[in-house]
């Protein structure tokens, strides 16, 4: 008993020893991270991504610091989910980073609640020079007439397929310009060739409301209007869900349980990478990841299916940079964004990390250094950006609408509701979120 | 005489029975252990696989062993490697353990063995603090620590432990200290021990099982807790193992699963060692029974 | 003044030992808790200042179908999961408290699942075990049973999470072990002399003497299970699907607060939960006088 007691005591004193050293260390690092020498400004920049991206961005920041010795950049990064949890906390906690990475999915939540700085003044004064950006790329960062974010990379979603998979199945590749009718025919053809081994494509009826958005826009409507109301009618939603329901009943797309099982799985294990489905809707800048992962064949992309003589679904998407309203150093922050998106060296490091750079010159700079799948992605983006049309930004409450949409789509898939019933439920509840 | 043979008979029978039951227990325990170990084995096996094989092959066993994942994983990100993450985490964990053991045992002693007014009110308050989901206190807490200029330091992760904010451990120790016989406490006081001495020389040594439990849990939970670390630490210099592991994952892009599994495997080793080393105090430690005599 | 002095004289030693906790309560815990209570009466989107709306958040709860669903899901999880996990942990702890060789290794092995905590690896692993082509169904098909897709079947998804909870029984096991440690060995020895069966030894000696620990594990198990978040978050990818069948209370709270920016509503949810847990705990405490024995 005595021995035990002594060894415990020894252990604790050891801990205490380590502890004292530790305390000093955390104190020390705090001092160095505060405001440094006179005249030196510290800004912070946060982004989401994987380790490869962290390395690239850190390299770009090092370049920026070398060129602007009076500005130090504090770097904050993490995966997608962590990024948004932390950013929300930081912004509401009054400690927002100066430069933040933004995404269409969240920008209206932040901008409409006054968390982001209106960049018009910097653009007008030329401090943020966007003259090389195509109009559509600038527009994609605007809410109403105000620029809230600058594209670091732009991208477009396409329907992608692996040539090896199609060859093996003996199915012809889809046409670049295809209609929903072509799509349904092709899907049935694929299913026939695949038999019990797989399905044509994953279920797009729920999940992201962006999928519906293309369809609504092709019908001359949209998910929401400029003035923040529901932008589509019951007919569009009924047609959309009925199309997918039919495909599901014909076993052309997976049943609800299978879709659910694969939901949220990493890229390496998802249905497309494991060849359970032959088509995938994907932001094309990620094509190369699948080509690397699947190891055989090439990944090619075709346009989103459309409606013959209908409207255009396409609109520019991408990854963006914004300055927060709480930033104390907005000018330095603008300087950083300018450097990040236009500096030759920086752009060469960036390549197509989050889609090709938005600026024409910058995008030409990187295109030669790309791998074939990356080049195909850039070509696809250049082609579809041309036909794309502006799209309004979501009003507050889009997240609730999205959940409502996903819940009802899932209820159809599991056979809990008829399409008719789900549409009715959706329409009724949507009205309480976005009053007419 | 008669009594004694009867007794011997019982002992013999129960010995035989014990043997059978021991075999049975062993069999069960081993079988069950395999079920428990499956995830660990799977992860270790995956950590030696080529990343593309982790998800594509159903085989448990790597077709080709590689240590690339370990090399690549240990390299960390942008020049900061896992050795600094390990050291940082050890610092946080050690301080957290000290804080929890001191502060929680003090509070527990008060609740278990001392009499004072409003004791039950205080105790109820302590339990209440455990009942609120942390998601709604995250933001006010962040505002507070930001106001104190503690962001990007270890203070938010360590200091609260020195103020017994983890009621779980206070409650745990209360339950154990209540089991310490009052006669012992009284005897110590008659021998001239004040309350403080009683706490130090009697209560603490007798609470070793609870203290060790607290230590093990604090170690493991602090080691694994990433949400607090995510919010309060952004400087790479201060990164912890949990943050390092999260860095390999990006649900919107490509995750480095191979290195993730490799580093996860390594990060389990300290936890495992601590557990194996200290759990014997739960078994062979000081028994109150012996003292009670 | 005099009153205060005599109060101090009688109680100072208790409050001295309680001081660190009290300082922590006032400075670190009470402020955020108070703030969240205030938020629960407001419309608070986290970026702009909260606006007072009285009890609206609370009254809204009862017409929110998803909230009702999350209450249902959580209650099942608590009522089935906690007793199962505790029984299991106690059973294993008793087994491992016997003097058989190699015990420390077994104990360590059994703790392994709990070491994983909320690791993302669980999400992948769980699909490999309970998925349509997973381990379980492979085993079942050997004996001619065709299993369902356990994870994505709305009727079974929650139960896979209960299995997960039971599988991670290590923490309760350790606490039971520590409790068993306090049972004086002499009691067993004299019981053996009297020829008491193992079951009798367990029910007459072990169980009564470890009731303080059972009580602790029960209370903490309930508090923990009501607030369970990570299992559903990682296994369902944050959705609570399929068909909201794993929409834990705190998962819905997180969705409301962090993805839909309704922190006021989320705070009201949190305080409602606190009230519910407090009542449940109070009931257990009230009954504890009947079944919890302290040696002291």
Tab-separated table of C-alpha atoms in Angstrom, chain A:
chain	number	residue	atom	x	y	z
A	1	UNK	CA	0.000	0.000	0.000
A	2	UNK	CA	2.790	2.331	0.894
A	3	UNK	CA	4.562	1.584	-2.366
A	4	UNK	CA	1.525	2.434	-4.417
A	5	UNK	CA	1.134	5.703	-2.631
A	6	UNK	CA	4.714	6.692	-3.260
A	7	UNK	CA	4.603	5.838	-6.931
A	8	UNK	CA	1.431	7.905	-7.293
A	9	UNK	CA	3.174	10.773	-5.603
A	10	UNK	CA	6.146	10.431	-7.915
A	11	UNK	CA	3.883	10.442	-10.891
A	12	UNK	CA	2.159	13.626	-9.828
A	13	UNK	CA	5.383	15.461	-9.200
A	14	UNK	CA	6.530	14.408	-12.641
A	15	UNK	CA	3.340	15.804	-14.094
A	16	UNK	CA	3.881	19.026	-12.209
A	17	UNK	CA	7.326	19.340	-13.688
A	18	UNK	CA	6.053	18.920	-17.208
A	19	UNK	CA	3.228	21.273	-16.386
A	20	UNK	CA	5.478	24.166	-15.469
A	21	UNK	CA	7.328	23.838	-18.741
A	22	UNK	CA	4.033	23.713	-20.551
A	23	UNK	CA	2.707	26.850	-18.988
A	24	UNK	CA	5.637	28.855	-20.153
A	25	UNK	CA	5.292	27.569	-23.647
A	26	UNK	CA	1.674	28.564	-24.000
A	27	UNK	CA	2.457	31.964	-22.576
A	28	UNK	CA	5.311	32.453	-24.954
A	29	UNK	CA	3.394	31.596	-28.061
A	30	UNK	CA	0.644	33.939	-27.079
A	31	UNK	CA	2.940	36.905	-27.021
A	32	UNK	CA	4.306	36.140	-30.427
A	33	UNK	CA	0.861	35.826	-31.979
A	34	UNK	CA	-0.298	39.240	-30.804
A	35	UNK	CA	0.397	42.472	-32.638
A	36	UNK	CA	4.071	42.574	-33.359
A	37	UNK	CA	6.495	45.388	-34.004
A	38	UNK	CA	5.345	48.888	-34.721
A	39	UNK	CA	3.716	49.311	-38.108
A	40	UNK	CA	3.120	45.644	-38.534
A	41	UNK	CA	-0.413	44.633	-39.263
A	42	UNK	CA	-1.834	41.209	-38.674
A	43	UNK	CA	-4.744	39.889	-40.681
A	44	UNK	CA	-6.262	36.455	-40.469
A	45	UNK	CA	-7.448	34.275	-43.309
A	46	UNK	CA	-9.459	31.094	-42.983
A	47	UNK	CA	-10.362	28.403	-45.479
A	48	UNK	CA	-11.634	24.852	-45.740
A	49	UNK	CA	-9.923	22.012	-47.546
A	50	UNK	CA	-7.718	18.982	-47.375
A	51	UNK	CA	-4.010	18.750	-46.525
A	52	UNK	CA	-2.977	19.323	-50.144
A	53	UNK	CA	-4.877	22.596	-50.161
A	54	UNK	CA	-3.448	23.644	-46.809
A	55	UNK	CA	0.049	23.255	-48.220
A	56	UNK	CA	-0.767	25.268	-51.336
A	57	UNK	CA	-2.470	28.104	-49.493
A	58	UNK	CA	0.265	28.325	-46.905
A	59	UNK	CA	2.722	28.654	-49.765
A	60	UNK	CA	0.690	31.447	-51.347
A	61	UNK	CA	0.504	33.240	-48.000
A	62	UNK	CA	4.271	32.923	-47.528
A	63	UNK	CA	4.696	34.622	-50.907
A	64	UNK	CA	2.328	37.377	-49.896
A	65	UNK	CA	4.151	37.964	-46.615
A	66	UNK	CA	7.479	38.104	-48.420
A	67	UNK	CA	6.139	40.749	-50.736
A	68	UNK	CA	4.395	42.700	-47.966
A	69	UNK	CA	6.763	42.545	-45.000
A	70	UNK	CA	4.511	44.759	-42.902
A	71	UNK	CA	1.557	42.364	-43.097
A	72	UNK	CA	1.430	39.083	-41.255
A	73	UNK	CA	-1.262	36.549	-42.077
A	74	UNK	CA	-2.668	34.341	-39.372
A	75	UNK	CA	-3.831	31.087	-40.989
A	76	UNK	CA	-6.881	29.109	-39.907
A	77	UNK	CA	-8.026	26.045	-41.707
A	78	UNK	CA	-9.916	22.795	-41.451
A	79	UNK	CA	-12.321	20.482	-43.237
A	80	UNK	CA	-15.640	21.702	-44.632
A	81	UNK	CA	-17.891	20.857	-41.673
A	82	UNK	CA	-15.450	22.125	-39.054
A	83	UNK	CA	-14.881	25.267	-41.042
A	84	UNK	CA	-18.490	26.403	-40.896
A	85	UNK	CA	-18.998	25.484	-37.239
A	86	UNK	CA	-15.996	27.535	-36.315
A	87	UNK	CA	-16.754	30.462	-38.572
A	88	UNK	CA	-20.268	30.811	-37.162
A	89	UNK	CA	-18.866	30.852	-33.656
A	90	UNK	CA	-16.139	33.314	-34.537
A	91	UNK	CA	-18.452	35.734	-36.298
A	92	UNK	CA	-21.028	35.739	-33.530
A	93	UNK	CA	-18.272	35.765	-30.935
A	94	UNK	CA	-16.872	38.998	-32.335
A	95	UNK	CA	-13.623	37.442	-33.475
A	96	UNK	CA	-14.205	36.915	-37.187
A	97	UNK	CA	-11.138	36.430	-39.391
A	98	UNK	CA	-10.471	39.351	-41.763
A	99	UNK	CA	-10.571	37.305	-44.934
A	100	UNK	CA	-12.899	34.314	-45.044
A	101	UNK	CA	-13.589	31.710	-47.662
A	102	UNK	CA	-17.182	31.858	-48.800
A	103	UNK	CA	-19.555	29.596	-50.628
A	104	UNK	CA	-22.843	30.176	-52.406
A	105	UNK	CA	-24.540	27.862	-50.002
A	106	UNK	CA	-23.855	30.120	-47.018
A	107	UNK	CA	-23.148	33.572	-48.391
A	108	UNK	CA	-26.646	34.908	-48.093
A	109	UNK	CA	-26.784	33.855	-44.457
A	110	UNK	CA	-23.668	35.856	-43.766
A	111	UNK	CA	-24.148	38.812	-46.102
A	112	UNK	CA	-27.828	39.403	-45.343
A	113	UNK	CA	-27.070	39.433	-41.636
A	114	UNK	CA	-24.402	42.063	-42.076
A	115	UNK	CA	-21.384	39.885	-41.395
A	116	UNK	CA	-19.683	40.599	-44.721
A	117	UNK	CA	-18.241	43.842	-46.000
A	118	UNK	CA	-19.522	45.400	-49.206
A	119	UNK	CA	-16.548	45.383	-51.566
A	120	UNK	CA	-17.884	47.906	-54.073
A	121	UNK	CA	-15.655	50.711	-52.744
A	122	UNK	CA	-12.488	48.667	-53.216
A	123	UNK	CA	-13.493	47.608	-56.702
A	124	UNK	CA	-14.350	51.174	-57.716
A	125	UNK	CA	-11.096	52.561	-56.310
A	126	UNK	CA	-9.152	49.880	-58.163
A	127	UNK	CA	-7.633	48.471	-54.974
A	128	UNK	CA	-9.402	45.291	-55.905
A	129	UNK	CA	-8.864	45.049	-59.625
A	130	UNK	CA	-11.470	42.784	-61.210
A	131	UNK	CA	-11.161	44.188	-64.741
A	132	UNK	CA	-9.881	40.864	-66.011
A	133	UNK	CA	-12.849	38.943	-64.599
A	134	UNK	CA	-15.680	37.971	-66.951
A	135	UNK	CA	-18.931	39.753	-66.102
A	136	UNK	CA	-20.632	36.514	-65.092
A	137	UNK	CA	-17.881	35.726	-62.587
A	138	UNK	CA	-18.182	39.137	-60.944
A	139	UNK	CA	-21.960	38.836	-60.902
A	140	UNK	CA	-21.744	35.499	-59.164
A	141	UNK	CA	-20.258	37.286	-56.144
A	142	UNK	CA	-22.980	39.917	-56.003
A	143	UNK	CA	-26.008	40.078	-53.818
A	144	UNK	CA	-28.363	42.613	-55.294
A	145	UNK	CA	-25.909	45.196	-56.675
A	146	UNK	CA	-23.243	44.756	-54.057
A	147	UNK	CA	-20.123	42.689	-54.437
A	148	UNK	CA	-19.701	40.616	-51.308
A	149	UNK	CA	-17.263	38.068	-52.551
A	150	UNK	CA	-14.554	37.591	-55.133
A	151	UNK	CA	-14.141	34.269	-56.891
A	152	UNK	CA	-10.841	32.529	-56.233
A	153	UNK	CA	-11.950	29.738	-58.506
A	154	UNK	CA	-15.083	29.156	-60.529
A	155	UNK	CA	-16.698	25.917	-61.397
A	156	UNK	CA	-19.799	24.420	-62.983
A	157	UNK	CA	-21.543	21.169	-62.250
A	158	UNK	CA	-21.688	18.601	-65.024
A	159	UNK	CA	-22.864	15.034	-65.377
A	160	UNK	CA	-19.689	12.981	-65.401
A	161	UNK	CA	-18.968	9.436	-66.462
A	162	UNK	CA	-15.974	7.119	-66.647
A	163	UNK	CA	-15.162	6.061	-70.210
A	164	UNK	CA	-13.886	2.660	-69.095
A	165	UNK	CA	-17.148	1.899	-67.319
A	166	UNK	CA	-19.222	2.862	-70.348
A	167	UNK	CA	-16.958	0.912	-72.715
A	168	UNK	CA	-17.214	-2.163	-70.585
A	169	UNK	CA	-20.988	-1.892	-70.522
A	170	UNK	CA	-21.065	-1.268	-74.263
A	171	UNK	CA	-23.080	1.901	-73.817
A	172	UNK	CA	-22.387	4.941	-75.945
A	173	UNK	CA	-21.236	8.109	-74.206
A	174	UNK	CA	-23.953	10.705	-73.704
A	175	UNK	CA	-24.103	13.805	-75.939
A	176	UNK	CA	-22.705	16.999	-74.499
A	177	UNK	CA	-26.020	18.722	-75.096
A	178	UNK	CA	-28.733	16.442	-73.914
A	179	UNK	CA	-32.317	16.794	-72.861
A	180	UNK	CA	-34.098	15.186	-69.925
A	181	UNK	CA	-35.683	12.772	-72.402
A	182	UNK	CA	-32.217	11.764	-73.648
A	183	UNK	CA	-31.175	11.431	-70.048
A	184	UNK	CA	-34.038	9.096	-69.178
A	185	UNK	CA	-33.368	6.948	-72.247
A	186	UNK	CA	-29.673	6.761	-71.442
A	187	UNK	CA	-30.391	5.932	-67.818
A	188	UNK	CA	-32.653	3.051	-68.838
A	189	UNK	CA	-30.072	1.820	-71.303
A	190	UNK	CA	-27.406	1.884	-68.600
A	191	UNK	CA	-29.571	0.013	-66.151
A	192	UNK	CA	-30.251	-2.665	-68.710
A	193	UNK	CA	-26.544	-3.096	-69.383
A	194	UNK	CA	-25.633	-3.125	-65.700
A	195	UNK	CA	-28.290	-5.564	-64.582
A	196	UNK	CA	-28.330	-6.185	-60.858
A	197	UNK	CA	-24.831	-4.820	-60.395
A	198	UNK	CA	-25.756	-1.195	-60.208
A	199	UNK	CA	-27.848	1.735	-61.252
A	200	UNK	CA	-27.617	4.517	-63.812
A	201	UNK	CA	-27.210	7.422	-61.407
A	202	UNK	CA	-27.728	8.351	-57.779
A	203	UNK	CA	-31.071	9.732	-56.629
A	204	UNK	CA	-31.130	13.491	-57.232
A	205	UNK	CA	-34.702	14.067	-56.063
A	206	UNK	CA	-33.724	15.132	-52.559
A	207	UNK	CA	-30.367	16.068	-51.170
A	208	UNK	CA	-29.469	19.429	-52.567
A	209	UNK	CA	-32.105	21.838	-53.709
A	210	UNK	CA	-29.652	23.014	-56.374
A	211	UNK	CA	-30.594	19.985	-58.443
A	212	UNK	CA	-34.192	21.157	-58.496
A	213	UNK	CA	-32.950	24.643	-59.156
A	214	UNK	CA	-31.617	23.745	-62.588
A	215	UNK	CA	-34.926	22.170	-63.483
A	216	UNK	CA	-36.925	25.128	-62.208
A	217	UNK	CA	-34.765	27.582	-64.131
A	218	UNK	CA	-35.158	25.566	-67.307
A	219	UNK	CA	-38.895	25.961	-66.772
A	220	UNK	CA	-38.492	29.712	-66.586
A	221	UNK	CA	-38.751	29.775	-62.807
A	222	UNK	CA	-36.282	29.497	-59.920
A	223	UNK	CA	-36.185	28.190	-56.377
A	224	UNK	CA	-36.594	31.725	-55.070
A	225	UNK	CA	-37.152	35.149	-56.534
A	226	UNK	CA	-35.061	38.306	-56.276
A	227	UNK	CA	-37.351	39.635	-53.563
A	228	UNK	CA	-37.074	36.563	-51.376
A	229	UNK	CA	-40.154	34.523	-52.184
A	230	UNK	CA	-40.688	30.992	-53.326
A	231	UNK	CA	-39.889	30.974	-57.035
A	232	UNK	CA	-41.556	27.837	-58.384
A	233	UNK	CA	-45.038	26.406	-58.524
A	234	UNK	CA	-46.431	23.060	-57.515
A	235	UNK	CA	-46.419	21.824	-61.095
A	236	UNK	CA	-42.659	22.081	-61.494
A	237	UNK	CA	-42.050	20.303	-58.225
A	238	UNK	CA	-44.570	17.599	-59.105
A	239	UNK	CA	-42.960	16.985	-62.512
A	240	UNK	CA	-39.522	16.851	-60.960
A	241	UNK	CA	-40.385	14.427	-58.192
A	242	UNK	CA	-42.516	12.286	-60.499
A	243	UNK	CA	-39.653	11.912	-62.928
A	244	UNK	CA	-37.372	10.601	-60.182
A	245	UNK	CA	-40.091	8.501	-58.630
A	246	UNK	CA	-40.648	6.781	-61.960
A	247	UNK	CA	-36.920	6.115	-62.334
A	248	UNK	CA	-36.865	4.692	-58.834
A	249	UNK	CA	-39.845	2.438	-59.457
A	250	UNK	CA	-38.170	1.153	-62.623
A	251	UNK	CA	-35.060	0.414	-60.527
A	252	UNK	CA	-33.012	2.693	-62.779
A	253	UNK	CA	-31.861	4.606	-59.720
A	254	UNK	CA	-31.217	3.024	-56.307
A	255	UNK	CA	-33.978	2.470	-53.783
A	256	UNK	CA	-34.234	4.748	-50.797
A	257	UNK	CA	-32.421	2.463	-48.375
A	258	UNK	CA	-29.436	2.035	-50.670
A	259	UNK	CA	-29.198	5.765	-51.349
A	260	UNK	CA	-29.295	6.388	-47.656
A	261	UNK	CA	-26.591	3.855	-46.940
A	262	UNK	CA	-24.192	5.627	-49.259
A	263	UNK	CA	-25.078	9.110	-48.115
A	264	UNK	CA	-22.265	10.952	-46.426
A	265	UNK	CA	-19.638	8.406	-47.368
A	266	UNK	CA	-16.233	9.692	-48.442
A	267	UNK	CA	-15.418	10.065	-52.111
A	268	UNK	CA	-13.409	6.844	-52.153
A	269	UNK	CA	-16.384	4.784	-51.072
A	270	UNK	CA	-19.269	6.510	-52.787
A	271	UNK	CA	-21.448	4.893	-55.432
A	272	UNK	CA	-19.688	6.396	-58.436
A	273	UNK	CA	-16.144	5.629	-57.309
A	274	UNK	CA	-17.128	2.043	-56.515
A	275	UNK	CA	-18.940	1.757	-59.874
A	276	UNK	CA	-22.357	1.183	-58.360
A	277	UNK	CA	-23.640	4.010	-60.541
A	278	UNK	CA	-22.387	5.074	-63.962
A	279	UNK	CA	-23.267	8.783	-63.905
A	280	UNK	CA	-22.676	11.459	-61.313
A	281	UNK	CA	-23.560	15.096	-60.957
A	282	UNK	CA	-20.341	16.791	-59.883
A	283	UNK	CA	-18.614	20.181	-59.837
A	284	UNK	CA	-16.215	19.428	-62.668
A	285	UNK	CA	-13.122	20.721	-60.876
A	286	UNK	CA	-13.305	17.496	-58.861
A	287	UNK	CA	-13.149	15.251	-61.928
A	288	UNK	CA	-9.464	14.602	-61.510
A	289	UNK	CA	-10.009	13.208	-58.006
A	290	UNK	CA	-12.207	10.464	-59.434
A	291	UNK	CA	-9.843	9.758	-62.279
A	292	UNK	CA	-7.050	9.273	-59.730
A	293	UNK	CA	-9.212	7.183	-57.468
A	294	UNK	CA	-10.755	4.892	-60.081
A	295	UNK	CA	-7.466	4.118	-61.757
A	296	UNK	CA	-8.835	3.277	-65.193
A	297	UNK	CA	-10.609	5.179	-67.951
A	298	UNK	CA	-11.057	8.921	-68.246
A	299	UNK	CA	-13.649	11.034	-66.529
A	300	UNK	CA	-15.605	13.192	-68.947
A	301	UNK	CA	-18.378	15.655	-68.327
A	302	UNK	CA	-21.495	16.601	-70.238
A	303	UNK	CA	-23.886	19.452	-69.587
A	304	UNK	CA	-26.712	19.227	-67.132
A	305	UNK	CA	-29.702	17.739	-69.020
A	306	UNK	CA	-32.058	20.469	-70.243
A	307	UNK	CA	-35.521	21.029	-71.595
A	308	UNK	CA	-35.813	21.365	-75.347
A	309	UNK	CA	-36.425	25.051	-76.111
A	310	UNK	CA	-36.549	25.702	-72.388
A	311	UNK	CA	-34.635	28.199	-70.295
A	312	UNK	CA	-31.005	27.986	-69.199
A	313	UNK	CA	-30.264	26.229	-65.959
A	314	UNK	CA	-26.584	27.072	-65.737
A	315	UNK	CA	-25.253	29.778	-63.458
A	316	UNK	CA	-21.704	30.368	-62.267
A	317	UNK	CA	-20.648	28.679	-59.053
A	318	UNK	CA	-17.345	28.672	-57.324
A	319	UNK	CA	-15.330	29.271	-54.217
A	320	UNK	CA	-14.953	32.824	-53.021
A	321	UNK	CA	-13.139	35.194	-50.703
A	322	UNK	CA	-14.886	37.808	-48.583
A	323	UNK	CA	-13.906	40.455	-46.068
A	324	UNK	CA	-15.802	40.432	-42.808
A	325	UNK	CA	-17.546	43.557	-41.575
A	326	UNK	CA	-15.763	43.211	-38.233
A	327	UNK	CA	-12.318	43.355	-39.809
A	328	UNK	CA	-10.049	46.089	-38.462
A	329	UNK	CA	-7.759	45.944	-41.475
A	330	UNK	CA	-9.996	45.945	-44.518
A	331	UNK	CA	-7.479	47.556	-46.830
A	332	UNK	CA	-4.819	44.988	-46.107
A	333	UNK	CA	-7.460	42.308	-46.479
A	334	UNK	CA	-8.392	43.654	-49.916
A	335	UNK	CA	-4.748	43.701	-50.845
A	336	UNK	CA	-4.514	40.062	-49.885
A	337	UNK	CA	-7.528	39.076	-51.984
A	338	UNK	CA	-6.120	40.982	-54.923
A	339	UNK	CA	-2.822	39.134	-54.528
A	340	UNK	CA	-4.487	35.768	-54.102
A	341	UNK	CA	-6.612	36.026	-57.230
A	342	UNK	CA	-4.329	37.859	-59.651
A	343	UNK	CA	-0.649	37.547	-58.692
A	344	UNK	CA	1.091	35.411	-61.288
A	345	UNK	CA	3.088	33.318	-58.821
A	346	UNK	CA	0.106	32.843	-56.554
A	347	UNK	CA	-2.112	31.781	-59.397
A	348	UNK	CA	0.465	29.285	-60.576
A	349	UNK	CA	0.437	27.661	-57.160
A	350	UNK	CA	-3.355	27.761	-57.008
A	351	UNK	CA	-3.835	26.235	-60.455
A	352	UNK	CA	-7.376	24.822	-60.330
A	353	UNK	CA	-7.434	24.042	-56.619
A	354	UNK	CA	-11.030	25.240	-56.292
A	355	UNK	CA	-11.792	25.570	-59.989
A	356	UNK	CA	-9.782	27.606	-62.480
A	357	UNK	CA	-9.067	31.209	-61.470
A	358	UNK	CA	-11.879	33.545	-62.507
A	359	UNK	CA	-9.631	36.055	-64.284
A	360	UNK	CA	-9.108	35.324	-67.983
A	361	UNK	CA	-5.391	36.047	-67.880
A	362	UNK	CA	-4.891	34.039	-64.722
A	363	UNK	CA	-6.815	31.143	-66.104
A	364	UNK	CA	-4.693	31.135	-69.283
A	365	UNK	CA	-1.575	31.109	-67.122
A	366	UNK	CA	-2.441	27.863	-65.450
A	367	UNK	CA	-3.995	25.898	-68.250
A	368	UNK	CA	-0.728	24.620	-69.710
A	369	UNK	CA	0.432	23.148	-66.446
A	370	UNK	CA	-2.612	21.002	-65.890
A	371	UNK	CA	-3.187	17.277	-66.036
A	372	UNK	CA	-5.609	16.034	-68.731
A	373	UNK	CA	-8.656	15.712	-66.422
A	374	UNK	CA	-7.999	19.192	-65.051
A	375	UNK	CA	-7.739	20.533	-68.575
A	376	UNK	CA	-11.013	18.894	-69.533
A	377	UNK	CA	-12.578	20.549	-66.499
A	378	UNK	CA	-11.303	23.972	-67.499
A	379	UNK	CA	-12.580	23.546	-71.042
A	380	UNK	CA	-15.947	22.438	-69.726
A	381	UNK	CA	-16.150	25.439	-67.445
A	382	UNK	CA	-15.169	27.894	-70.166
A	383	UNK	CA	-17.824	26.459	-72.440
A	384	UNK	CA	-20.649	26.447	-69.910
A	385	UNK	CA	-19.828	29.809	-68.349
A	386	UNK	CA	-20.592	31.302	-71.768
A	387	UNK	CA	-24.155	30.043	-71.743
A	388	UNK	CA	-24.786	30.609	-68.039
A	389	UNK	CA	-27.197	33.269	-66.831
A	390	UNK	CA	-27.264	35.297	-63.628
A	391	UNK	CA	-29.034	33.848	-60.628
A	392	UNK	CA	-30.367	35.627	-57.547
A	393	UNK	CA	-28.999	34.808	-54.115
A	394	UNK	CA	-31.012	32.908	-51.623
A	395	UNK	CA	-32.996	34.819	-49.035
A	396	UNK	CA	-32.749	34.020	-45.328
A	397	UNK	CA	-34.418	30.774	-44.481
A	398	UNK	CA	-33.000	28.855	-47.434
A	399	UNK	CA	-31.623	26.275	-45.038
A	400	UNK	CA	-35.089	25.571	-43.690
A	401	UNK	CA	-36.470	25.287	-47.216
A	402	UNK	CA	-33.687	22.922	-48.114
A	403	UNK	CA	-34.415	20.693	-45.119
A	404	UNK	CA	-38.114	20.724	-45.910
A	405	UNK	CA	-37.377	19.754	-49.491
A	406	UNK	CA	-35.030	16.943	-48.479
A	407	UNK	CA	-37.455	15.583	-45.863
A	408	UNK	CA	-40.345	15.409	-48.303
A	409	UNK	CA	-38.230	13.906	-51.067
A	410	UNK	CA	-37.062	11.236	-48.661
A	411	UNK	CA	-40.623	10.536	-47.595
A	412	UNK	CA	-41.509	9.853	-51.250
A	413	UNK	CA	-38.471	7.657	-51.698
A	414	UNK	CA	-39.351	5.519	-48.684
A	415	UNK	CA	-42.945	5.287	-49.882
A	416	UNK	CA	-44.223	7.211	-46.899
A	417	UNK	CA	-45.886	9.923	-48.962
A	418	UNK	CA	-47.222	10.092	-52.494
A	419	UNK	CA	-45.692	12.733	-54.743
A	420	UNK	CA	-48.953	14.646	-54.607
A	421	UNK	CA	-48.999	14.643	-50.835
A	422	UNK	CA	-45.342	15.615	-50.529
A	423	UNK	CA	-45.772	18.526	-52.924
A	424	UNK	CA	-48.765	19.744	-50.974
A	425	UNK	CA	-46.929	19.467	-47.647
A	426	UNK	CA	-43.900	21.219	-49.052
A	427	UNK	CA	-45.880	24.081	-50.565
A	428	UNK	CA	-47.845	24.659	-47.385
A	429	UNK	CA	-44.873	24.748	-45.102
A	430	UNK	CA	-42.691	26.712	-47.486
A	431	UNK	CA	-45.277	29.474	-47.299
A	432	UNK	CA	-44.724	29.784	-43.566
A	433	UNK	CA	-40.974	30.190	-44.096
A	434	UNK	CA	-41.157	32.534	-47.088
A	435	UNK	CA	-44.540	34.305	-46.883
A	436	UNK	CA	-45.990	35.293	-50.225
